[in-house]
Amino acid sequence: MSNTRGSWTPAESTLSKANTVMQAAADSGELYRHGLGMIASENIVSPMVQKIVASDLHGRYAEGLPGKRYYQGCDDFDTIESIGIDLAQSVFNAPFANIQSTSGTVSNIAALKALAKPGDAITAVSTADGGHISHARMGAVGLRDLN
C-alpha cells in the first residue's frame, strides 16, 4: 500500500526526508522572489527580520509588556520591543503603540473590540472572494456577535 504525501513517500531515509523538507522550504520562496503573491495577510520580510526569526528568540515565550513579562530572561525581547514601540510612535506620531499582533485574526479581533459593539453590522468580503477568515460568522466577527 502506497502512502504518498506530496512528493514524499514514507520509505525515504531520514536524511532524504530532511533534504526534501529543506528543498520544499526553499522552493516556497520562489513565488515572492519571481512573482507577486496576492494574499494580503502574507508578508515579505527583510533579510534582517529573517535573521531575527531564525534566531533563538523565535521559539521563546515573552508574554506581557516590556519590563512586565510573565517569564524570566526576556531582557532581549524588552530591548527589541521597546525600540519597535518607539519607532512606531515616531512614524505614526502616536502617544501609544503595541507591536505584538501576530496574525490577521488577532489584529482584526483587536480592531473589532475597539470599534464595534455586539449587534453592530459590518461589511466584509466573503472568504470565497478573498476576504479574511476572521470576517466570517465563525471567526472574529462571530466572537464579537456582529452582523
PDB file of C-alpha atoms in Angstrom:
ATOM      1  CA  MET A   1       0.000   0.000   0.000  1.00  0.00           C
ATOM      2  CA  SER A   2       1.461   3.330  -1.037  1.00  0.00           C
ATOM      3  CA  ASN A   3       1.109   6.298   1.285  1.00  0.00           C
ATOM      4  CA  THR A   4       2.237   9.310  -0.738  1.00  0.00           C
ATOM      5  CA  ARG A   5       2.016  12.888   0.517  1.00  0.00           C
ATOM      6  CA  GLY A   6       3.128  15.485  -1.972  1.00  0.00           C
ATOM      7  CA  SER A   7       6.400  14.249  -3.451  1.00  0.00           C
ATOM      8  CA  TRP A   8       7.452  12.421  -0.261  1.00  0.00           C
ATOM      9  CA  THR A   9       6.969   8.728   0.492  1.00  0.00           C
ATOM     10  CA  PRO A  10       7.402   7.134   3.938  1.00  0.00           C
ATOM     11  CA  ALA A  11      10.061   4.718   2.611  1.00  0.00           C
ATOM     12  CA  GLU A  12      12.603   7.525   2.217  1.00  0.00           C
ATOM     13  CA  SER A  13      15.555   7.723   4.600  1.00  0.00           C
ATOM     14  CA  THR A  14      15.602  10.302   7.381  1.00  0.00           C
ATOM     15  CA  LEU A  15      18.306  12.344   5.640  1.00  0.00           C
ATOM     16  CA  SER A  16      16.383  12.217   2.392  1.00  0.00           C
ATOM     17  CA  LYS A  17      13.257  13.393   4.223  1.00  0.00           C
ATOM     18  CA  ALA A  18      15.203  16.241   5.794  1.00  0.00           C
ATOM     19  CA  ASN A  19      16.587  17.234   2.389  1.00  0.00           C
ATOM     20  CA  THR A  20      13.059  17.111   0.918  1.00  0.00           C
ATOM     21  CA  VAL A  21      11.783  19.390   3.709  1.00  0.00           C
ATOM     22  CA  MET A  22      14.656  21.843   3.186  1.00  0.00           C
ATOM     23  CA  GLN A  23      14.091  21.885  -0.582  1.00  0.00           C
ATOM     24  CA  ALA A  24      10.336  22.432  -0.150  1.00  0.00           C
ATOM     25  CA  ALA A  25      11.071  25.331   2.221  1.00  0.00           C
ATOM     26  CA  ALA A  26      13.498  26.849  -0.299  1.00  0.00           C
ATOM     27  CA  ASP A  27      11.012  26.339  -3.144  1.00  0.00           C
ATOM     28  CA  SER A  28       8.253  28.069  -1.169  1.00  0.00           C
ATOM     29  CA  GLY A  29      10.040  31.405  -1.532  1.00  0.00           C
ATOM     30  CA  GLU A  30      10.196  31.247  -5.322  1.00  0.00           C
ATOM     31  CA  LEU A  31       6.804  32.942  -5.737  1.00  0.00           C
ATOM     32  CA  TYR A  32       7.961  36.021  -3.848  1.00  0.00           C
ATOM     33  CA  ARG A  33      11.382  36.086  -5.473  1.00  0.00           C
ATOM     34  CA  HIS A  34       9.987  35.883  -9.009  1.00  0.00           C
ATOM     35  CA  GLY A  35       6.302  36.763  -8.800  1.00  0.00           C
ATOM     36  CA  LEU A  36       3.624  38.611  -6.917  1.00  0.00           C
ATOM     37  CA  GLY A  37       1.776  36.919  -4.070  1.00  0.00           C
ATOM     38  CA  MET A  38      -1.787  38.204  -3.780  1.00  0.00           C
ATOM     39  CA  ILE A  39      -2.707  37.063  -0.263  1.00  0.00           C
ATOM     40  CA  ALA A  40      -2.985  40.260   1.773  1.00  0.00           C
ATOM     41  CA  SER A  41      -2.211  38.630   5.107  1.00  0.00           C
ATOM     42  CA  GLU A  42       1.058  37.155   3.885  1.00  0.00           C
ATOM     43  CA  ASN A  43       4.183  39.182   4.292  1.00  0.00           C
ATOM     44  CA  ILE A  44       7.598  39.532   2.727  1.00  0.00           C
ATOM     45  CA  VAL A  45      10.155  40.153   5.434  1.00  0.00           C
ATOM     46  CA  SER A  46      13.513  41.811   5.116  1.00  0.00           C
ATOM     47  CA  PRO A  47      16.763  39.850   5.435  1.00  0.00           C
ATOM     48  CA  MET A  48      17.195  41.455   8.879  1.00  0.00           C
ATOM     49  CA  VAL A  49      13.820  40.134  10.050  1.00  0.00           C
ATOM     50  CA  GLN A  50      14.633  36.710   8.580  1.00  0.00           C
ATOM     51  CA  LYS A  51      17.783  36.602  10.730  1.00  0.00           C
ATOM     52  CA  ILE A  52      15.857  37.576  13.852  1.00  0.00           C
ATOM     53  CA  VAL A  53      13.126  34.997  13.224  1.00  0.00           C
ATOM     54  CA  ALA A  54      15.797  32.336  12.632  1.00  0.00           C
ATOM     55  CA  SER A  55      17.417  33.176  15.981  1.00  0.00           C
ATOM     56  CA  ASP A  56      16.748  31.720  19.411  1.00  0.00           C
ATOM     57  CA  LEU A  57      14.137  34.433  20.000  1.00  0.00           C
ATOM     58  CA  HIS A  58      11.565  32.840  17.698  1.00  0.00           C
ATOM     59  CA  GLY A  59      10.930  29.828  19.927  1.00  0.00           C
ATOM     60  CA  ARG A  60      10.761  31.536  23.316  1.00  0.00           C
ATOM     61  CA  TYR A  61       7.901  32.963  25.325  1.00  0.00           C
ATOM     62  CA  ALA A  62       7.780  36.680  26.026  1.00  0.00           C
ATOM     63  CA  GLU A  63       4.206  37.276  27.127  1.00  0.00           C
ATOM     64  CA  GLY A  64       3.436  40.630  28.676  1.00  0.00           C
ATOM     65  CA  LEU A  65       4.896  44.053  28.003  1.00  0.00           C
ATOM     66  CA  PRO A  66       8.490  45.276  28.166  1.00  0.00           C
ATOM     67  CA  GLY A  67       9.610  45.235  31.788  1.00  0.00           C
ATOM     68  CA  LYS A  68       6.441  43.361  32.823  1.00  0.00           C
ATOM     69  CA  ARG A  69       6.882  39.858  31.402  1.00  0.00           C
ATOM     70  CA  TYR A  70       5.428  36.645  32.770  1.00  0.00           C
ATOM     71  CA  TYR A  71       8.708  34.788  32.172  1.00  0.00           C
ATOM     72  CA  GLN A  72      12.299  35.363  33.217  1.00  0.00           C
ATOM     73  CA  GLY A  73      15.087  36.036  30.735  1.00  0.00           C
ATOM     74  CA  CYS A  74      13.190  38.401  28.436  1.00  0.00           C
ATOM     75  CA  ASP A  75      15.595  41.351  28.534  1.00  0.00           C
ATOM     76  CA  ASP A  76      16.441  40.935  24.845  1.00  0.00           C
ATOM     77  CA  PHE A  77      12.738  40.947  23.948  1.00  0.00           C
ATOM     78  CA  ASP A  78      12.248  44.063  26.067  1.00  0.00           C
ATOM     79  CA  THR A  79      15.047  45.849  24.187  1.00  0.00           C
ATOM     80  CA  ILE A  80      13.752  44.852  20.746  1.00  0.00           C
ATOM     81  CA  GLU A  81      10.102  45.547  21.520  1.00  0.00           C
ATOM     82  CA  SER A  82      10.862  48.906  23.164  1.00  0.00           C
ATOM     83  CA  ILE A  83      12.759  50.027  20.057  1.00  0.00           C
ATOM     84  CA  GLY A  84       9.855  48.867  17.854  1.00  0.00           C
ATOM     85  CA  ILE A  85       7.349  50.743  20.010  1.00  0.00           C
ATOM     86  CA  ASP A  86       9.463  53.923  19.904  1.00  0.00           C
ATOM     87  CA  LEU A  87       9.767  53.675  16.116  1.00  0.00           C
ATOM     88  CA  ALA A  88       6.022  53.072  15.646  1.00  0.00           C
ATOM     89  CA  GLN A  89       5.163  56.014  17.900  1.00  0.00           C
ATOM     90  CA  SER A  90       7.559  58.231  15.974  1.00  0.00           C
ATOM     91  CA  VAL A  91       6.437  57.143  12.494  1.00  0.00           C
ATOM     92  CA  PHE A  92       2.719  57.441  13.313  1.00  0.00           C
ATOM     93  CA  ASN A  93       3.066  60.402  15.695  1.00  0.00           C
ATOM     94  CA  ALA A  94       1.189  58.340  18.281  1.00  0.00           C
ATOM     95  CA  PRO A  95       1.263  58.511  22.077  1.00  0.00           C
ATOM     96  CA  PHE A  96       0.909  54.697  22.288  1.00  0.00           C
ATOM     97  CA  ALA A  97       1.866  51.745  20.124  1.00  0.00           C
ATOM     98  CA  ASN A  98       1.625  47.983  20.519  1.00  0.00           C
ATOM     99  CA  ILE A  99       3.598  45.935  18.019  1.00  0.00           C
ATOM    100  CA  GLN A 100       2.637  42.482  19.299  1.00  0.00           C
ATOM    101  CA  SER A 101      -0.155  41.368  16.946  1.00  0.00           C
ATOM    102  CA  THR A 102       0.859  38.035  15.495  1.00  0.00           C
ATOM    103  CA  SER A 103      -1.788  37.426  12.830  1.00  0.00           C
ATOM    104  CA  GLY A 104      -4.551  38.949  10.769  1.00  0.00           C
ATOM    105  CA  THR A 105      -7.100  37.333  13.079  1.00  0.00           C
ATOM    106  CA  VAL A 106      -5.552  38.798  16.244  1.00  0.00           C
ATOM    107  CA  SER A 107      -5.347  42.213  14.584  1.00  0.00           C
ATOM    108  CA  ASN A 108      -8.966  42.004  13.414  1.00  0.00           C
ATOM    109  CA  ILE A 109     -10.171  40.969  16.883  1.00  0.00           C
ATOM    110  CA  ALA A 110      -8.349  43.981  18.366  1.00  0.00           C
ATOM    111  CA  ALA A 111      -9.907  46.349  15.806  1.00  0.00           C
ATOM    112  CA  LEU A 112     -13.406  44.879  16.226  1.00  0.00           C
ATOM    113  CA  LYS A 113     -13.187  45.067  20.020  1.00  0.00           C
ATOM    114  CA  ALA A 114     -12.092  48.692  19.830  1.00  0.00           C
ATOM    115  CA  LEU A 115     -14.524  49.864  17.151  1.00  0.00           C
ATOM    116  CA  ALA A 116     -17.647  47.674  17.285  1.00  0.00           C
ATOM    117  CA  LYS A 117     -20.075  46.528  19.927  1.00  0.00           C
ATOM    118  CA  PRO A 118     -22.215  43.355  19.923  1.00  0.00           C
ATOM    119  CA  GLY A 119     -25.059  43.635  17.422  1.00  0.00           C
ATOM    120  CA  ASP A 120     -23.269  46.139  15.168  1.00  0.00           C
ATOM    121  CA  ALA A 121     -23.254  45.423  11.442  1.00  0.00           C
ATOM    122  CA  ILE A 122     -20.098  45.370   9.361  1.00  0.00           C
ATOM    123  CA  THR A 123     -19.374  44.883   5.685  1.00  0.00           C
ATOM    124  CA  ALA A 124     -16.790  42.268   4.761  1.00  0.00           C
ATOM    125  CA  VAL A 125     -15.643  40.451   1.642  1.00  0.00           C
ATOM    126  CA  SER A 126     -16.521  36.740   1.697  1.00  0.00           C
ATOM    127  CA  THR A 127     -13.665  34.273   2.054  1.00  0.00           C
ATOM    128  CA  ALA A 128     -14.599  32.821  -1.358  1.00  0.00           C
ATOM    129  CA  ASP A 129     -13.910  36.268  -2.846  1.00  0.00           C
ATOM    130  CA  GLY A 130     -10.642  36.826  -0.981  1.00  0.00           C
ATOM    131  CA  GLY A 131     -11.843  38.102   2.384  1.00  0.00           C
ATOM    132  CA  HIS A 132     -10.115  37.131   5.615  1.00  0.00           C
ATOM    133  CA  ILE A 133     -11.422  34.094   7.506  1.00  0.00           C
ATOM    134  CA  SER A 134     -11.826  36.165  10.679  1.00  0.00           C
ATOM    135  CA  HIS A 135     -14.589  38.159   8.964  1.00  0.00           C
ATOM    136  CA  ALA A 136     -16.792  35.053   8.791  1.00  0.00           C
ATOM    137  CA  ARG A 137     -19.504  34.229  11.338  1.00  0.00           C
ATOM    138  CA  MET A 138     -17.226  31.503  12.730  1.00  0.00           C
ATOM    139  CA  GLY A 139     -14.321  33.946  13.081  1.00  0.00           C
ATOM    140  CA  ALA A 140     -13.690  37.170  14.981  1.00  0.00           C
ATOM    141  CA  VAL A 141     -16.950  38.668  13.707  1.00  0.00           C
ATOM    142  CA  GLY A 142     -18.885  35.844  15.349  1.00  0.00           C
ATOM    143  CA  LEU A 143     -16.890  36.144  18.560  1.00  0.00           C
ATOM    144  CA  ARG A 144     -17.981  39.768  18.794  1.00  0.00           C
ATOM    145  CA  ASP A 145     -21.606  38.847  17.898  1.00  0.00           C
ATOM    146  CA  LEU A 146     -21.587  41.190  14.919  1.00  0.00           C
ATOM    147  CA  ASN A 147     -23.904  41.079  11.920  1.00  0.00           C
TER     148      ASN A 147
END
